[in-house]
PDB file of C-alpha atoms and ligand atoms in Angstrom:
ATOM      1  CA  MET A  29       0.000   0.000   0.000  1.00  0.00           C
ATOM      2  CA  GLN A  30       2.927   2.324   0.654  1.00  0.00           C
ATOM      3  CA  LYS A  31       3.949   2.497  -3.029  1.00  0.00           C
ATOM      4  CA  LEU A  32       0.356   3.090  -4.056  1.00  0.00           C
ATOM      5  CA  GLN A  33       0.096   5.890  -1.495  1.00  0.00           C
ATOM      6  CA  GLU A  34       3.279   7.440  -2.880  1.00  0.00           C
ATOM      7  CA  THR A  35       1.891   7.375  -6.427  1.00  0.00           C
ATOM      8  CA  ALA A  36      -1.386   8.866  -5.192  1.00  0.00           C
ATOM      9  CA  GLU A  37       0.531  11.676  -3.524  1.00  0.00           C
ATOM     10  CA  LYS A  38       2.525  12.359  -6.697  1.00  0.00           C
ATOM     11  CA  ILE A  39      -0.736  12.601  -8.656  1.00  0.00           C
ATOM     12  CA  ARG A  40      -2.256  14.923  -6.055  1.00  0.00           C
ATOM     13  CA  THR A  41       0.755  17.263  -6.034  1.00  0.00           C
ATOM     14  CA  MET A  42       1.020  17.062  -9.850  1.00  0.00           C
ATOM     15  CA  GLU A  43       4.505  15.571  -9.827  1.00  0.00           C
ATOM     16  CA  ILE A  44       2.761  13.070 -12.085  1.00  0.00           C
ATOM     17  CA  ARG A  45       0.406  15.075 -14.297  1.00  0.00           C
ATOM     18  CA  GLY A  46      -1.346  15.172 -17.645  1.00  0.00           C
ATOM     19  CA  ALA A  47      -4.563  13.167 -17.910  1.00  0.00           C
ATOM     20  CA  GLY A  48      -2.916  10.335 -19.869  1.00  0.00           C
ATOM     21  CA  ARG A  49       0.096   9.963 -17.582  1.00  0.00           C
ATOM     22  CA  ILE A  50      -2.096  10.014 -14.480  1.00  0.00           C
ATOM     23  CA  ALA A  51      -4.123   7.165 -15.980  1.00  0.00           C
ATOM     24  CA  LYS A  52      -1.053   5.085 -16.755  1.00  0.00           C
ATOM     25  CA  ALA A  53       0.498   5.681 -13.341  1.00  0.00           C
ATOM     26  CA  ALA A  54      -2.750   4.641 -11.638  1.00  0.00           C
ATOM     27  CA  ALA A  55      -3.007   1.458 -13.732  1.00  0.00           C
ATOM     28  CA  GLU A  56       0.608   0.567 -12.903  1.00  0.00           C
ATOM     29  CA  SER A  57      -0.026   1.275  -9.262  1.00  0.00           C
ATOM     30  CA  ILE A  58      -3.113  -0.921  -8.949  1.00  0.00           C
ATOM     31  CA  ARG A  59      -1.298  -3.690 -10.883  1.00  0.00           C
ATOM     32  CA  ASP A  60       1.710  -3.666  -8.554  1.00  0.00           C
ATOM     33  CA  TYR A  61      -0.516  -3.433  -5.509  1.00  0.00           C
ATOM     34  CA  ALA A  62      -2.545  -6.461  -6.622  1.00  0.00           C
ATOM     35  CA  ALA A  63       0.641  -8.374  -7.465  1.00  0.00           C
ATOM     36  CA  GLY A  64       2.043  -7.999  -3.942  1.00  0.00           C
ATOM     37  CA  LEU A  65      -1.221  -8.196  -1.996  1.00  0.00           C
ATOM     38  CA  GLU A  66      -1.171 -10.731   0.840  1.00  0.00           C
ATOM     39  CA  VAL A  67      -4.677 -11.690   1.938  1.00  0.00           C
ATOM     40  CA  ALA A  68      -6.328 -14.486   3.867  1.00  0.00           C
ATOM     41  CA  SER A  69      -9.551 -14.594   1.833  1.00  0.00           C
ATOM     42  CA  MET A  70     -11.257 -13.510  -1.380  1.00  0.00           C
ATOM     43  CA  GLU A  71     -13.411 -11.094   0.640  1.00  0.00           C
ATOM     44  CA  GLU A  72     -10.295  -9.403   1.939  1.00  0.00           C
ATOM     45  CA  PHE A  73      -8.879  -9.217  -1.593  1.00  0.00           C
ATOM     46  CA  ASN A  74     -12.106  -7.584  -2.857  1.00  0.00           C
ATOM     47  CA  THR A  75     -12.076  -5.029  -0.042  1.00  0.00           C
ATOM     48  CA  CYS A  76      -8.401  -4.159  -0.512  1.00  0.00           C
ATOM     49  CA  ILE A  77      -8.753  -3.660  -4.289  1.00  0.00           C
ATOM     50  CA  ARG A  78     -11.927  -1.604  -3.832  1.00  0.00           C
ATOM     51  CA  ASP A  79     -10.319   0.635  -1.197  1.00  0.00           C
ATOM     52  CA  ALA A  80      -7.097   1.093  -3.163  1.00  0.00           C
ATOM     53  CA  SER A  81      -9.107   1.986  -6.295  1.00  0.00           C
ATOM     54  CA  SER A  82     -11.207   4.600  -4.489  1.00  0.00           C
ATOM     55  CA  PHE A  83      -8.081   6.036  -2.897  1.00  0.00           C
ATOM     56  CA  LEU A  84      -6.362   6.492  -6.266  1.00  0.00           C
ATOM     57  CA  ILE A  85      -9.504   7.933  -7.871  1.00  0.00           C
ATOM     58  CA  SER A  86      -9.920  10.494  -5.086  1.00  0.00           C
ATOM     59  CA  THR A  87      -6.583  12.193  -5.837  1.00  0.00           C
ATOM     60  CA  ARG A  88      -7.813  14.383  -8.700  1.00  0.00           C
ATOM     61  CA  PRO A  89     -11.521  14.731  -9.394  1.00  0.00           C
ATOM     62  CA  THR A  90     -11.695  16.032 -12.981  1.00  0.00           C
ATOM     63  CA  ALA A  91      -9.529  13.908 -15.274  1.00  0.00           C
ATOM     64  CA  VAL A  92     -11.882  11.029 -16.101  1.00  0.00           C
ATOM     65  CA  SER A  93      -8.919   9.102 -17.460  1.00  0.00           C
ATOM     66  CA  LEU A  94      -8.116   8.295 -13.834  1.00  0.00           C
ATOM     67  CA  PRO A  95     -11.330   6.447 -12.839  1.00  0.00           C
ATOM     68  CA  ASN A  96     -11.527   4.915 -16.315  1.00  0.00           C
ATOM     69  CA  ALA A  97      -7.975   3.560 -16.003  1.00  0.00           C
ATOM     70  CA  VAL A  98      -8.516   2.257 -12.485  1.00  0.00           C
ATOM     71  CA  LYS A  99     -11.801   0.579 -13.434  1.00  0.00           C
ATOM     72  CA  LEU A 100     -10.422  -0.991 -16.606  1.00  0.00           C
ATOM     73  CA  ALA A 101      -7.200  -2.116 -14.910  1.00  0.00           C
ATOM     74  CA  SER A 102      -8.764  -3.529 -11.752  1.00  0.00           C
ATOM     75  CA  ARG A 103     -11.452  -5.633 -13.463  1.00  0.00           C
ATOM     76  CA  TYR A 104     -11.629  -9.298 -12.537  1.00  0.00           C
ATOM     77  CA  SER A 105     -14.318 -11.919 -12.607  1.00  0.00           C
ATOM     78  CA  SER A 106     -12.695 -14.836 -10.805  1.00  0.00           C
ATOM     79  CA  GLY A 107     -13.590 -15.709  -7.220  1.00  0.00           C
ATOM     80  CA  ASN A 108     -10.124 -17.097  -6.640  1.00  0.00           C
ATOM     81  CA  VAL A 109      -7.416 -14.765  -5.299  1.00  0.00           C
ATOM     82  CA  GLU A 110      -4.595 -15.992  -7.548  1.00  0.00           C
ATOM     83  CA  GLU A 111      -6.774 -15.904 -10.667  1.00  0.00           C
ATOM     84  CA  ALA A 112      -8.152 -12.462  -9.826  1.00  0.00           C
ATOM     85  CA  ARG A 113      -4.633 -11.179  -9.235  1.00  0.00           C
ATOM     86  CA  LYS A 114      -3.603 -12.504 -12.656  1.00  0.00           C
ATOM     87  CA  GLU A 115      -6.609 -10.829 -14.304  1.00  0.00           C
ATOM     88  CA  ILE A 116      -5.720  -7.458 -12.774  1.00  0.00           C
ATOM     89  CA  ILE A 117      -2.095  -7.709 -13.892  1.00  0.00           C
ATOM     90  CA  GLU A 118      -3.208  -8.592 -17.432  1.00  0.00           C
ATOM     91  CA  ASN A 119      -5.880  -5.911 -17.624  1.00  0.00           C
ATOM     92  CA  ALA A 120      -3.549  -3.227 -16.269  1.00  0.00           C
ATOM     93  CA  ASN A 121      -0.804  -4.174 -18.716  1.00  0.00           C
ATOM     94  CA  LEU A 122      -3.316  -4.149 -21.559  1.00  0.00           C
ATOM     95  CA  PHE A 123      -4.474  -0.668 -20.555  1.00  0.00           C
ATOM     96  CA  ILE A 124      -0.903   0.665 -20.362  1.00  0.00           C
ATOM     97  CA  GLU A 125       0.005  -0.840 -23.731  1.00  0.00           C
ATOM     98  CA  ARG A 126      -3.135   0.635 -25.343  1.00  0.00           C
ATOM     99  CA  ALA A 127      -2.477   4.043 -23.783  1.00  0.00           C
ATOM    100  CA  ASP A 128       1.064   4.094 -25.193  1.00  0.00           C
ATOM    101  CA  LYS A 129      -0.124   3.048 -28.641  1.00  0.00           C
ATOM    102  CA  ALA A 130      -2.980   5.572 -28.569  1.00  0.00           C
ATOM    103  CA  LEU A 131      -0.582   8.518 -28.405  1.00  0.00           C
ATOM    104  CA  GLY A 132       1.231   7.314 -31.538  1.00  0.00           C
ATOM    105  CA  ILE A 133      -2.029   6.698 -33.419  1.00  0.00           C
ATOM    106  CA  ILE A 134      -3.420  10.131 -32.473  1.00  0.00           C
ATOM    107  CA  GLY A 135      -0.175  11.718 -33.671  1.00  0.00           C
ATOM    108  CA  LYS A 136      -0.342   9.915 -36.985  1.00  0.00           C
ATOM    109  CA  ILE A 137      -4.028  10.588 -37.669  1.00  0.00           C
ATOM    110  CA  GLY A 138      -4.035  14.175 -36.429  1.00  0.00           C
ATOM    111  CA  SER A 139      -0.880  15.156 -38.285  1.00  0.00           C
ATOM    112  CA  ARG A 140      -2.632  14.449 -41.610  1.00  0.00           C
ATOM    113  CA  ARG A 141      -4.809  17.492 -40.888  1.00  0.00           C
ATOM    114  CA  ILE A 142      -1.819  19.773 -40.503  1.00  0.00           C
ATOM    115  CA  GLN A 143      -0.768  21.723 -43.599  1.00  0.00           C
ATOM    116  CA  ASP A 144       2.666  22.922 -44.552  1.00  0.00           C
ATOM    117  CA  GLY A 145       3.070  26.444 -43.141  1.00  0.00           C
ATOM    118  CA  ASP A 146       0.451  26.065 -40.385  1.00  0.00           C
ATOM    119  CA  VAL A 147       0.730  28.155 -37.242  1.00  0.00           C
ATOM    120  CA  ILE A 148      -0.676  26.079 -34.370  1.00  0.00           C
ATOM    121  CA  MET A 149      -1.767  27.435 -31.020  1.00  0.00           C
ATOM    122  CA  THR A 150      -1.756  25.083 -28.045  1.00  0.00           C
ATOM    123  CA  HIS A 151      -2.599  25.434 -24.369  1.00  0.00           C
ATOM    124  CA  CYS A 152      -1.076  23.823 -21.275  1.00  0.00           C
ATOM    125  CA  ASN A 153       0.908  20.627 -21.820  1.00  0.00           C
ATOM    126  CA  SER A 154      -0.924  17.817 -23.548  1.00  0.00           C
ATOM    127  CA  HIS A 155       1.052  14.793 -24.688  1.00  0.00           C
ATOM    128  CA  ALA A 156      -1.735  13.904 -27.103  1.00  0.00           C
ATOM    129  CA  ALA A 157      -1.780  17.374 -28.691  1.00  0.00           C
ATOM    130  CA  LEU A 158       2.031  17.419 -28.802  1.00  0.00           C
ATOM    131  CA  SER A 159       2.050  14.028 -30.502  1.00  0.00           C
ATOM    132  CA  ILE A 160       0.090  15.552 -33.419  1.00  0.00           C
ATOM    133  CA  ILE A 161       2.333  18.606 -33.618  1.00  0.00           C
ATOM    134  CA  THR A 162       5.661  16.771 -33.419  1.00  0.00           C
ATOM    135  CA  THR A 163       4.526  14.021 -35.833  1.00  0.00           C
ATOM    136  CA  ALA A 164       3.571  16.680 -38.397  1.00  0.00           C
ATOM    137  CA  PHE A 165       6.942  18.369 -37.971  1.00  0.00           C
ATOM    138  CA  VAL A 166       8.958  15.144 -38.130  1.00  0.00           C
ATOM    139  CA  SER A 167       7.097  14.183 -41.317  1.00  0.00           C
ATOM    140  CA  GLY A 168       8.536  17.302 -42.928  1.00  0.00           C
ATOM    141  CA  LYS A 169       5.776  19.896 -42.481  1.00  0.00           C
ATOM    142  CA  ASP A 170       7.039  23.400 -41.953  1.00  0.00           C
ATOM    143  CA  ILE A 171       5.029  24.459 -38.909  1.00  0.00           C
ATOM    144  CA  SER A 172       5.368  26.775 -35.942  1.00  0.00           C
ATOM    145  CA  VAL A 173       3.635  26.902 -32.580  1.00  0.00           C
ATOM    146  CA  ILE A 174       2.242  29.564 -30.280  1.00  0.00           C
ATOM    147  CA  ALA A 175       2.147  28.137 -26.745  1.00  0.00           C
ATOM    148  CA  THR A 176       0.343  29.695 -23.804  1.00  0.00           C
ATOM    149  CA  GLU A 177       2.007  29.991 -20.445  1.00  0.00           C
ATOM    150  CA  SER A 178      -0.988  28.293 -18.698  1.00  0.00           C
ATOM    151  CA  ARG A 179      -1.030  29.954 -15.332  1.00  0.00           C
ATOM    152  CA  PRO A 180      -0.915  29.187 -12.490  1.00  0.00           C
ATOM    153  CA  ARG A 181       1.189  26.002 -12.852  1.00  0.00           C
ATOM    154  CA  CYS A 182       2.800  27.206 -16.100  1.00  0.00           C
ATOM    155  CA  GLN A 183       2.740  23.847 -17.887  1.00  0.00           C
ATOM    156  CA  GLY A 184       3.370  25.901 -21.053  1.00  0.00           C
ATOM    157  CA  LEU A 185       7.025  25.919 -20.016  1.00  0.00           C
ATOM    158  CA  LEU A 186       7.089  22.121 -20.365  1.00  0.00           C
ATOM    159  CA  THR A 187       5.474  22.459 -23.780  1.00  0.00           C
ATOM    160  CA  ILE A 188       8.015  24.947 -25.145  1.00  0.00           C
ATOM    161  CA  ARG A 189      10.896  22.781 -23.896  1.00  0.00           C
ATOM    162  CA  HIS A 190       9.424  19.728 -25.605  1.00  0.00           C
ATOM    163  CA  LEU A 191       8.879  21.620 -28.875  1.00  0.00           C
ATOM    164  CA  ASN A 192      12.336  23.151 -28.686  1.00  0.00           C
ATOM    165  CA  ASN A 193      13.872  19.675 -28.361  1.00  0.00           C
ATOM    166  CA  PHE A 194      12.315  18.862 -31.730  1.00  0.00           C
ATOM    167  CA  GLY A 195      13.593  22.123 -33.210  1.00  0.00           C
ATOM    168  CA  ILE A 196      10.053  23.436 -33.770  1.00  0.00           C
ATOM    169  CA  PRO A 197       9.886  27.267 -33.927  1.00  0.00           C
ATOM    170  CA  THR A 198       7.800  28.241 -30.913  1.00  0.00           C
ATOM    171  CA  THR A 199       6.478  31.466 -29.384  1.00  0.00           C
ATOM    172  CA  LEU A 200       5.501  31.617 -25.710  1.00  0.00           C
ATOM    173  CA  ILE A 201       2.657  33.996 -24.814  1.00  0.00           C
ATOM    174  CA  VAL A 202       0.770  34.861 -21.644  1.00  0.00           C
ATOM    175  CA  ASP A 203      -2.732  33.436 -21.429  1.00  0.00           C
ATOM    176  CA  SER A 204      -4.369  36.816 -21.885  1.00  0.00           C
ATOM    177  CA  ALA A 205      -2.668  37.252 -25.280  1.00  0.00           C
ATOM    178  CA  VAL A 206      -4.643  34.406 -26.854  1.00  0.00           C
ATOM    179  CA  ARG A 207      -7.179  36.568 -28.723  1.00  0.00           C
ATOM    180  CA  TYR A 208      -4.520  39.077 -29.757  1.00  0.00           C
ATOM    181  CA  TYR A 209      -2.550  36.349 -31.560  1.00  0.00           C
ATOM    182  CA  MET A 210      -5.472  34.347 -32.929  1.00  0.00           C
ATOM    183  CA  LYS A 211      -5.346  36.178 -36.273  1.00  0.00           C
ATOM    184  CA  GLU A 212      -1.918  34.614 -36.910  1.00  0.00           C
ATOM    185  CA  VAL A 213      -3.126  31.109 -36.090  1.00  0.00           C
ATOM    186  CA  ASP A 214      -4.349  28.437 -38.513  1.00  0.00           C
ATOM    187  CA  LYS A 215      -5.333  25.743 -36.041  1.00  0.00           C
ATOM    188  CA  VAL A 216      -5.756  25.362 -32.304  1.00  0.00           C
ATOM    189  CA  ILE A 217      -4.869  21.940 -30.878  1.00  0.00           C
ATOM    190  CA  VAL A 218      -5.492  21.115 -27.227  1.00  0.00           C
ATOM    191  CA  GLY A 219      -5.697  17.987 -25.103  1.00  0.00           C
ATOM    192  CA  ALA A 220      -8.514  16.781 -22.859  1.00  0.00           C
ATOM    193  CA  ASP A 221      -9.007  15.850 -19.251  1.00  0.00           C
ATOM    194  CA  ALA A 222     -12.526  14.672 -19.938  1.00  0.00           C
ATOM    195  CA  ILE A 223     -15.103  14.637 -22.722  1.00  0.00           C
ATOM    196  CA  ALA A 224     -18.767  14.463 -21.785  1.00  0.00           C
ATOM    197  CA  ALA A 225     -21.438  12.428 -23.563  1.00  0.00           C
ATOM    198  CA  ASN A 226     -22.721  15.640 -25.186  1.00  0.00           C
ATOM    199  CA  GLY A 227     -19.284  16.310 -26.699  1.00  0.00           C
ATOM    200  CA  ALA A 228     -18.309  19.090 -24.285  1.00  0.00           C
ATOM    201  CA  LEU A 229     -14.625  19.261 -23.487  1.00  0.00           C
ATOM    202  CA  VAL A 230     -13.113  19.668 -20.028  1.00  0.00           C
ATOM    203  CA  ASN A 231      -9.523  20.831 -20.232  1.00  0.00           C
ATOM    204  CA  LYS A 232      -7.048  23.177 -18.534  1.00  0.00           C
ATOM    205  CA  ILE A 233      -8.554  26.452 -17.336  1.00  0.00           C
ATOM    206  CA  GLY A 234      -8.499  28.931 -20.199  1.00  0.00           C
ATOM    207  CA  THR A 235      -9.165  26.371 -22.944  1.00  0.00           C
ATOM    208  CA  SER A 236     -12.652  27.768 -23.533  1.00  0.00           C
ATOM    209  CA  GLN A 237     -11.230  31.217 -24.268  1.00  0.00           C
ATOM    210  CA  LEU A 238      -9.004  29.695 -26.977  1.00  0.00           C
ATOM    211  CA  ALA A 239     -12.112  28.027 -28.402  1.00  0.00           C
ATOM    212  CA  LEU A 240     -14.144  31.238 -28.353  1.00  0.00           C
ATOM    213  CA  ALA A 241     -11.360  33.258 -29.939  1.00  0.00           C
ATOM    214  CA  ALA A 242     -10.834  30.557 -32.602  1.00  0.00           C
ATOM    215  CA  HIS A 243     -14.570  30.491 -33.337  1.00  0.00           C
ATOM    216  CA  GLU A 244     -14.694  34.273 -33.680  1.00  0.00           C
ATOM    217  CA  ALA A 245     -11.689  34.253 -36.033  1.00  0.00           C
ATOM    218  CA  ARG A 246     -12.997  31.184 -37.945  1.00  0.00           C
ATOM    219  CA  LYS A 247      -9.952  29.097 -37.089  1.00  0.00           C
ATOM    220  CA  SER A 248     -10.218  25.358 -36.610  1.00  0.00           C
ATOM    221  CA  PHE A 249     -10.303  23.967 -33.075  1.00  0.00           C
ATOM    222  CA  MET A 250      -9.013  20.424 -32.703  1.00  0.00           C
ATOM    223  CA  VAL A 251      -9.002  18.263 -29.548  1.00  0.00           C
ATOM    224  CA  ALA A 252      -6.588  15.359 -29.109  1.00  0.00           C
ATOM    225  CA  ALA A 253      -7.991  12.733 -26.754  1.00  0.00           C
ATOM    226  CA  GLU A 254      -7.555   9.038 -26.143  1.00  0.00           C
ATOM    227  CA  THR A 255     -10.880   7.168 -25.918  1.00  0.00           C
ATOM    228  CA  PHE A 256     -10.306   6.577 -22.197  1.00  0.00           C
ATOM    229  CA  LYS A 257     -10.833  10.305 -21.618  1.00  0.00           C
ATOM    230  CA  PHE A 258     -14.542  10.067 -22.446  1.00  0.00           C
ATOM    231  CA  SER A 259     -16.759  10.139 -19.384  1.00  0.00           C
ATOM    232  CA  PRO A 260     -19.235   7.253 -18.893  1.00  0.00           C
ATOM    233  CA  ASN A 261     -20.828   8.956 -15.890  1.00  0.00           C
ATOM    234  CA  THR A 262     -22.088  11.788 -18.052  1.00  0.00           C
ATOM    235  CA  ILE A 263     -24.450   9.502 -19.989  1.00  0.00           C
ATOM    236  CA  VAL A 264     -26.678   9.436 -16.926  1.00  0.00           C
ATOM    237  CA  GLY A 265     -26.392  13.174 -16.453  1.00  0.00           C
ATOM    238  CA  ASN A 266     -23.745  13.268 -13.738  1.00  0.00           C
ATOM    239  CA  PRO A 267     -21.743  16.465 -14.112  1.00  0.00           C
ATOM    240  CA  ILE A 268     -17.946  16.476 -14.320  1.00  0.00           C
ATOM    241  CA  GLU A 269     -16.513  18.045 -11.190  1.00  0.00           C
ATOM    242  CA  ILE A 270     -14.074  20.892 -11.732  1.00  0.00           C
ATOM    243  CA  GLU A 271     -11.057  20.609  -9.454  1.00  0.00           C
ATOM    244  CA  GLU A 272     -10.455  23.652  -7.245  1.00  0.00           C
ATOM    245  CA  ARG A 273      -6.774  23.678  -6.337  1.00  0.00           C
ATOM    246  CA  ASN A 274      -4.921  25.410  -3.544  1.00  0.00           C
ATOM    247  CA  THR A 275      -4.988  29.203  -4.000  1.00  0.00           C
ATOM    248  CA  GLU A 276      -1.316  29.405  -3.022  1.00  0.00           C
ATOM    249  CA  GLU A 277      -0.670  28.268  -6.605  1.00  0.00           C
ATOM    250  CA  VAL A 278      -2.098  31.635  -7.716  1.00  0.00           C
ATOM    251  CA  VAL A 279      -0.682  34.093  -5.208  1.00  0.00           C
ATOM    252  CA  ASP A 280       1.576  34.072  -2.164  1.00  0.00           C
ATOM    253  CA  PRO A 281      -0.754  34.265   0.868  1.00  0.00           C
ATOM    254  CA  SER A 282       1.510  36.866   2.529  1.00  0.00           C
ATOM    255  CA  LEU A 283       0.476  39.339  -0.195  1.00  0.00           C
ATOM    256  CA  LEU A 284      -3.144  38.926   0.865  1.00  0.00           C
ATOM    257  CA  ALA A 285      -2.625  39.148   4.622  1.00  0.00           C
ATOM    258  CA  ASP A 286      -4.095  42.671   4.945  1.00  0.00           C
ATOM    259  CA  LEU A 287      -6.735  42.312   2.180  1.00  0.00           C
ATOM    260  CA  SER A 288      -9.753  41.326   4.215  1.00  0.00           C
ATOM    261  CA  HIS A 289     -12.253  41.792   1.337  1.00  0.00           C
ATOM    262  CA  VAL A 290     -10.401  39.624  -1.153  1.00  0.00           C
ATOM    263  CA  GLN A 291     -10.759  35.950  -1.911  1.00  0.00           C
ATOM    264  CA  VAL A 292      -8.781  33.933  -4.453  1.00  0.00           C
ATOM    265  CA  LYS A 293     -10.146  31.155  -6.665  1.00  0.00           C
ATOM    266  CA  ASN A 294      -8.181  28.506  -8.503  1.00  0.00           C
ATOM    267  CA  PRO A 295     -10.310  26.283 -10.741  1.00  0.00           C
ATOM    268  CA  ALA A 296      -7.972  23.978 -12.674  1.00  0.00           C
ATOM    269  CA  PHE A 297     -10.274  23.287 -15.643  1.00  0.00           C
ATOM    270  CA  ASP A 298     -13.113  24.745 -17.684  1.00  0.00           C
ATOM    271  CA  PHE A 299     -15.825  23.553 -20.085  1.00  0.00           C
ATOM    272  CA  THR A 300     -15.784  24.130 -23.818  1.00  0.00           C
ATOM    273  CA  PRO A 301     -19.176  23.445 -25.412  1.00  0.00           C
ATOM    274  CA  ALA A 302     -19.284  20.987 -28.337  1.00  0.00           C
ATOM    275  CA  LYS A 303     -20.349  23.705 -30.784  1.00  0.00           C
ATOM    276  CA  TYR A 304     -16.865  25.262 -30.625  1.00  0.00           C
ATOM    277  CA  ILE A 305     -15.082  21.990 -31.371  1.00  0.00           C
ATOM    278  CA  ASP A 306     -14.449  21.062 -35.008  1.00  0.00           C
ATOM    279  CA  MET A 307     -13.042  17.604 -34.429  1.00  0.00           C
ATOM    280  CA  ILE A 308     -11.740  15.234 -31.784  1.00  0.00           C
ATOM    281  CA  VAL A 309      -8.716  13.189 -32.820  1.00  0.00           C
ATOM    282  CA  THR A 310      -8.890   9.865 -30.991  1.00  0.00           C
ATOM    283  CA  ASP A 311      -7.126   6.527 -31.228  1.00  0.00           C
ATOM    284  CA  ILE A 312     -10.107   5.173 -33.210  1.00  0.00           C
ATOM    285  CA  GLY A 313     -10.088   8.026 -35.716  1.00  0.00           C
ATOM    286  CA  ILE A 314     -11.313  11.583 -36.079  1.00  0.00           C
ATOM    287  CA  ILE A 315     -14.805  12.101 -34.742  1.00  0.00           C
ATOM    288  CA  SER A 316     -17.185  14.989 -34.311  1.00  0.00           C
ATOM    289  CA  PRO A 317     -18.117  15.855 -30.700  1.00  0.00           C
ATOM    290  CA  ALA A 318     -21.612  14.515 -31.458  1.00  0.00           C
ATOM    291  CA  MET A 319     -20.125  11.012 -31.518  1.00  0.00           C
ATOM    292  CA  ALA A 320     -18.946  11.132 -27.897  1.00  0.00           C
ATOM    293  CA  TYR A 321     -21.872   9.004 -26.706  1.00  0.00           C
ATOM    294  CA  THR A 322     -21.039   6.283 -29.226  1.00  0.00           C
ATOM    295  CA  VAL A 323     -17.401   6.223 -28.082  1.00  0.00           C
ATOM    296  CA  ILE A 324     -18.489   5.742 -24.463  1.00  0.00           C
ATOM    297  CA  LYS A 325     -20.893   2.931 -25.349  1.00  0.00           C
ATOM    298  CA  GLU A 326     -18.743   1.125 -27.885  1.00  0.00           C
ATOM    299  CA  GLN A 327     -15.175   1.688 -26.779  1.00  0.00           C
ATOM    300  CA  LEU A 328     -15.397   1.819 -23.025  1.00  0.00           C
ATOM    301  CA  GLY A 329     -17.928  -0.987 -22.833  1.00  0.00           C
ATOM    302  CA  TRP A 330     -19.863   0.797 -20.119  1.00  0.00           C
ATOM    303  CA  GLU A 331     -23.503  -0.084 -19.580  1.00  0.00           C
ATOM    304  CA  LEU A 332     -25.972   2.104 -17.709  1.00  0.00           C
ATOM    305  CA  GLU A 333     -26.148  -0.408 -14.860  1.00  0.00           C
ATOM    306  CA  ASP A 334     -22.370  -0.111 -14.291  1.00  0.00           C
ATOM    307  CA  ILE A 335     -22.655   3.550 -13.362  1.00  0.00           C
TER     308      ILE A 335
HETATM  309  P1  RI2 B 429      -2.449  14.669 -21.918  1.00  0.00           P
HETATM  310  C1  RI2 B 429      -3.562  18.322 -18.289  1.00  0.00           C
HETATM  311  O1  RI2 B 429      -4.022  18.522 -16.994  1.00  0.00           O
HETATM  312  C2  RI2 B 429      -3.928  19.448 -19.226  1.00  0.00           C
HETATM  313  O2  RI2 B 429      -5.210  19.985 -18.961  1.00  0.00           O
HETATM  314  C3  RI2 B 429      -3.866  18.736 -20.540  1.00  0.00           C
HETATM  315  O3  RI2 B 429      -4.507  19.417 -21.584  1.00  0.00           O
HETATM  316  C4  RI2 B 429      -4.572  17.429 -20.178  1.00  0.00           C
HETATM  317  O4  RI2 B 429      -4.091  17.125 -18.860  1.00  0.00           O
HETATM  318  C5  RI2 B 429      -4.333  16.295 -21.099  1.00  0.00           C
HETATM  319  O5  RI2 B 429      -2.974  15.953 -21.140  1.00  0.00           O
HETATM  320  P2  RI2 B 429      -3.007  18.757 -15.722  1.00  0.00           P
HETATM  321  O6  RI2 B 429      -2.648  17.363 -15.226  1.00  0.00           O
HETATM  322  O7  RI2 B 429      -3.109  13.468 -21.334  1.00  0.00           O
HETATM  323  O8  RI2 B 429      -1.839  19.552 -16.138  1.00  0.00           O
HETATM  324  O9  RI2 B 429      -2.793  14.852 -23.378  1.00  0.00           O
HETATM  325  O10 RI2 B 429      -3.885  19.470 -14.730  1.00  0.00           O
HETATM  326  O11 RI2 B 429      -0.966  14.676 -21.668  1.00  0.00           O
END
């Protein structure tokens, strides 16, 4: 349990971050936990796996990749401890393998939509979105990127480093400069923390302003998302919770000490309605947001009674 607790803590503090990486880390964690679990009965095994799963899921509430990964990885049908343990190890490994492959497939499919000379704007640090951008560049397309800083955690700094390593010409801007630069942009590509059954996107705070500015300037808005980022819970109308993080990420509390009328808010994500999204590049192909429900039903294998 100690290793699982350490992973959970790393997810909570964002040492492990990015919806896809969180999912993989959680699947690995539940696999290793199951592999080393010493129990006296099947009942005890069931309880331990259930508790460990809930514990991992509770670390970050928004990225649906996390509960999806934990549920897919920790599935077992056997009533025998050794068999159930084997099933978890297999299912977790299968999930991890699929997640790795998905990034490559998204890169390949999405890069076909990138034209020579495109200026691409991206937000935060999405491995799926970056897979499209770097694949296009490596295949010989002459592209450049405008990357937002993505306050307060400034994941944009990770993005510019990654792009720089590929030699991709990149401009870093502050988040409030998004609309100012939109006229120079051809395409916006962002990642996803969750996609609802109605096709709405949940991604890093500020994503919806990129979408609005792109819509106003008639620029295309592309989302890169593995199928495990679609939210089964939303088919029964459950909303996706937006994570409120510690306000110390925004401002040093000592600067607020004498400001008795001021409060600080730090939502980590926002919603972008489906109507602002031109396409979602997934590991099963490019879909319109209207197909989100089908992805949940057909790819995640979730039935209403599971929710
Ligand atoms: P990949 C990140 O969340 C960003 O919002 C990013 O767009 C999304 O996860 C998807 O990232 P955070 O963990 O899975 O930085 O594409 O809060 O890497």
